[in-house]
Every structure is written in structure tokens, then in C-alpha cells.
Amino acid sequence: MMEGMLQGLMTAISPFNIVMVVSGCIIGTLIGMLPGLGPMSIIAIMIPIAISIGDPSSALILLAGVYYGAIFGGSTSSILINAPGVASTVATAFDGYPMARRGQAGKALTIAAIASFCGGTIGAILLMAFAPALSSVALLFHSAEYFALMVLGLSAIAAFAGSGSVGKALMMTVLGLIMATVGEAALFNAPRFTGGVQEFQSGFSFITLAMAMFALPEALYLVLDPNRSGKAGEGGGEIRDMRITREEAWTIAPVIGRQSLQGFFIGVLPGAGATIASFLGYAVERNLATKEEQAEFGKGSIKGLAAPESANNAACSGSFVPLLTLGIPGSGTTAILLGALMSLNVSPGPRLMIDEPDIFWSVIISMYLGNLVLLMLNLPLIPYIAKLLAIPRNYLIPFILFFTLMGSYIGQNNATELLILVGLGLAATVLRFADYPLAPLLIGFILGRMLEDNFARAMQLYDGFGFILERPMTIGLLVIATALVLLPSYRARRARLLRKGVAQGD
């Protein structure tokens, strides 16, 4: 094993591969900043270029750099213009954007960069240490466990429900689950709930829905509420308070540590990925926070920003475990990477680490180098990136609208998608005015299809609901999900009883 690691190290630090790491990180970061062009799109475009390089190690190092560069850069548009173009950066917008609006864009980007670097680095170290052992753990998860894992992800709605809004959050989650059923069914390739509209046959696009829920309502809010937009267009553009204080560093350090570990182990599971890791990271940290800190979540909490950023970057590293050791893609992006591996005549699986250690270890070591490159690239650029918020309101609104429309159109290459975007965006604006949380809808939509697919497979395999009782891990995950949902209600009831006791004592 040590000999293989040394081989991989020598391959990774060769001048040409260093250039590949830097190039991949730059391309990924720039693409990640643009809503609508996520890592899947750019990796698909980059595959012919990677194959033309010839050397499998260099090609994979380039593609891996693009992958985690896109995740690293994806937080920028979420923080600055509330337009998450990638599912794994949706949770970043919940606290990152409020920080930017109150004049802390520089600090928000700094925290995101540090949390991303730490998450990615810890993930790379864990990948190096535990990849062979974790591959056997990943094999223990079947459809029943994945169904329970999706339910656990949906339990994150408790983290996005304000005081007295749990009912509204549940309603929005159910609406998201309903929207996920539009299109082809999990068990048969036939359209359903399309209303005869051909464009609905493939279901709603995530990019369109994300833009409609966050970016488009934000542009409309800037028009409808000039006072609200004043800070975003003026105060938000002042690059001040870029550095984090020692107290803030101590506050986010345990969050980054916990979520890097949790995110990595979630990323190891095929089919889980960075999206569930980021949502669960946010939910867990909110539940662990004190009552005063919980009130800050959704309004610019540094814990709420650091948690999903650490988790999603660590999960990216974790997703390479099933890809390299089992040949199982853990997400859509790693499925494209698997295709690239096949095109390069590399067969991922248990024998890869033994037969071609230079490829296996060079990709893993390049991840650490890539995270270092990303930190060195992004930190000096933060003052210039954050100046995006200094754009006057009359220019900022068309800017947001342009990227919203462009992201939606590029996602499906279909003009009808723009009509769907406008319709959903207007509905989302009305829901925001009615104080309905939009995040649970998006969570329900993202996890709904995976939930249905795994539930259907588990029902077929176990001939009914028996899979819940027959699989101990399934029961365990469902119990944890139930606890996450009930914990906020328990805390609220306990607080009421304490207040009542104090009042009676007086």
C-alpha cells in the first residue's frame, strides 16, 4: 500500500499533472459560479479533451479538479445573488445570501472558502486512509437503506421551519414530493401527471425549479421593495469585515470538523452524494445549536453557512470511494466520470488499487493539492468577486434575470422551460409573501425521485413493507429521522413548560 501511495504521489506532483490540477480547478470554479452550468455539464464537455490527453492519470486528475472546483465555486452565486445552480449549494444560500445582504459578502465568501477547503481536505485524508475498508461498508446498503436515507434527508425540513411554521414546511415538502412525480414513473417508462403536455414528460428541471424558488423571486423583491434592495446594491457592495475573528473561527471549527466527517461518510454511500450531505449538515447543526443560535439560522448564521459547505465538499471526496473501489457511481456526476474511466480503458473496482496504483492514488492525492489550489485562487479574489454586489439596483436586476433565464434555458435547451420558470417564479413570490418556506419544497423535489425509486425496488425485493422490519439499518435510519423531526417540537414544549414553571414560581 505504501509503495502504491508513493507511486501515486510521484505521478500527482509531476509538472504536467500539477498543470492539470490547476486548470481543472480554474475551469470548475468559473463554471460553478454560473447558475445552470453545474459539474455534470462541464465534465461531459471536458471528456473529449481529457481522453485526447492520453494518460489516464492526467485525464482523471483534470476531470476530478473540474468536479470539486465546480462544487467549490458553486457557493459564489448562491451567496451573492441567491441563485444556486447546483443542488448541493442550495443550503449555502440560506445563510450566505442574508450575510451578503447585510454587507458581509466578503466574510461569507471567506467562510465558504475555508469551510470548503477544510471539508475537501479532511475528505481527501479520510479517502486515503479508509477507501479499501469503506468499500465493503458501502456494499451493505441496499434499496431499503437508501429509502430510509432519503427519509432522513427529508427530516431536514425541521431545520427550515421557523417558529410555528412546521405545518407550512410539511405542506411545502409534500408539494415538492408531488412535483417530483411528474414525468416517467419509477417502475415503468410511461408518462404520468403531465396533463398531456409533452414538455412535462421528462419532469420538472431542477435548475428551473431552483431558479424559480430563489433567484426570480429575489429579482421581483428588488423591484417591489426598493428599501430592501438598497442594502444589497449599496451596503452589500462594500468589502469590509472580510477576515473572520478568532471568536468566529472557534465557533465554526467544531461545525466544520463534524460536518466534514458526516459529509464524507454520506458521500461514501452510492446514491447519497453532496446534496443530502449539505441538507443533513445544515439540519444537524441547527438542532445542535443553542436557542439563541437557532434564531440566527436563515438570517445570516456563520454556522449555517459553514455546515453545508464543509459537508458537500467532504461528500465529493467520499463519492470517489464507491467509484474507484466498486465501480459504482454515487451520483450523476460520478456516473459521467465512470463513463470517462471506461473510455480511458480503466476498469474501476476492487482490483484498481492493486493493478493500477498510480491511477488510484494519484487521483486521491491530487484532491488535496486541488483543494490547496482552490483556496489559494479564491481567497485573493474574494474582494473582486464580492464587488458584484456593488452593482446598482437598475443593473443588478437585469443581471439576476439574465443568469436566471440563461441557466434555465441551458439546463433543458427548451424555450418552454422559460414559461415554466416564470410561472413557478410568480407562484414562489406569492408563497414568500404568505410566509411559506421555499427550501422544503426544493428538498422534497430533489429527494422525491430517489425516494420513490428505492422504495419501489425495496417493495419488489421484499414483497411488501417487510423490508422495514427485516433490515436493522433501515429501522435505525428511520428512528434517527423521526428523532430529527420530533426534536424541535420537544424543545418548544420543554421551553413552554419552563416558562410556565417560572411564571407559577413568581
Coordinates of C-alpha atoms in Angstrom, one line a residue, residues 119 128 218 237 303 305 371 413:
G119 CA -14.1 19.7 4.2
M128 CA -6.7 7.9 1.6
E218 CA -35.3 37.8 -5.4
G237 CA -21.1 46.1 -2.1
K303 CA -22.7 28.1 11.5
L305 CA -23.0 28.7 6.2
N371 CA -8.2 22.0 -2.5
N413 CA -32.3 23.7 -24.2

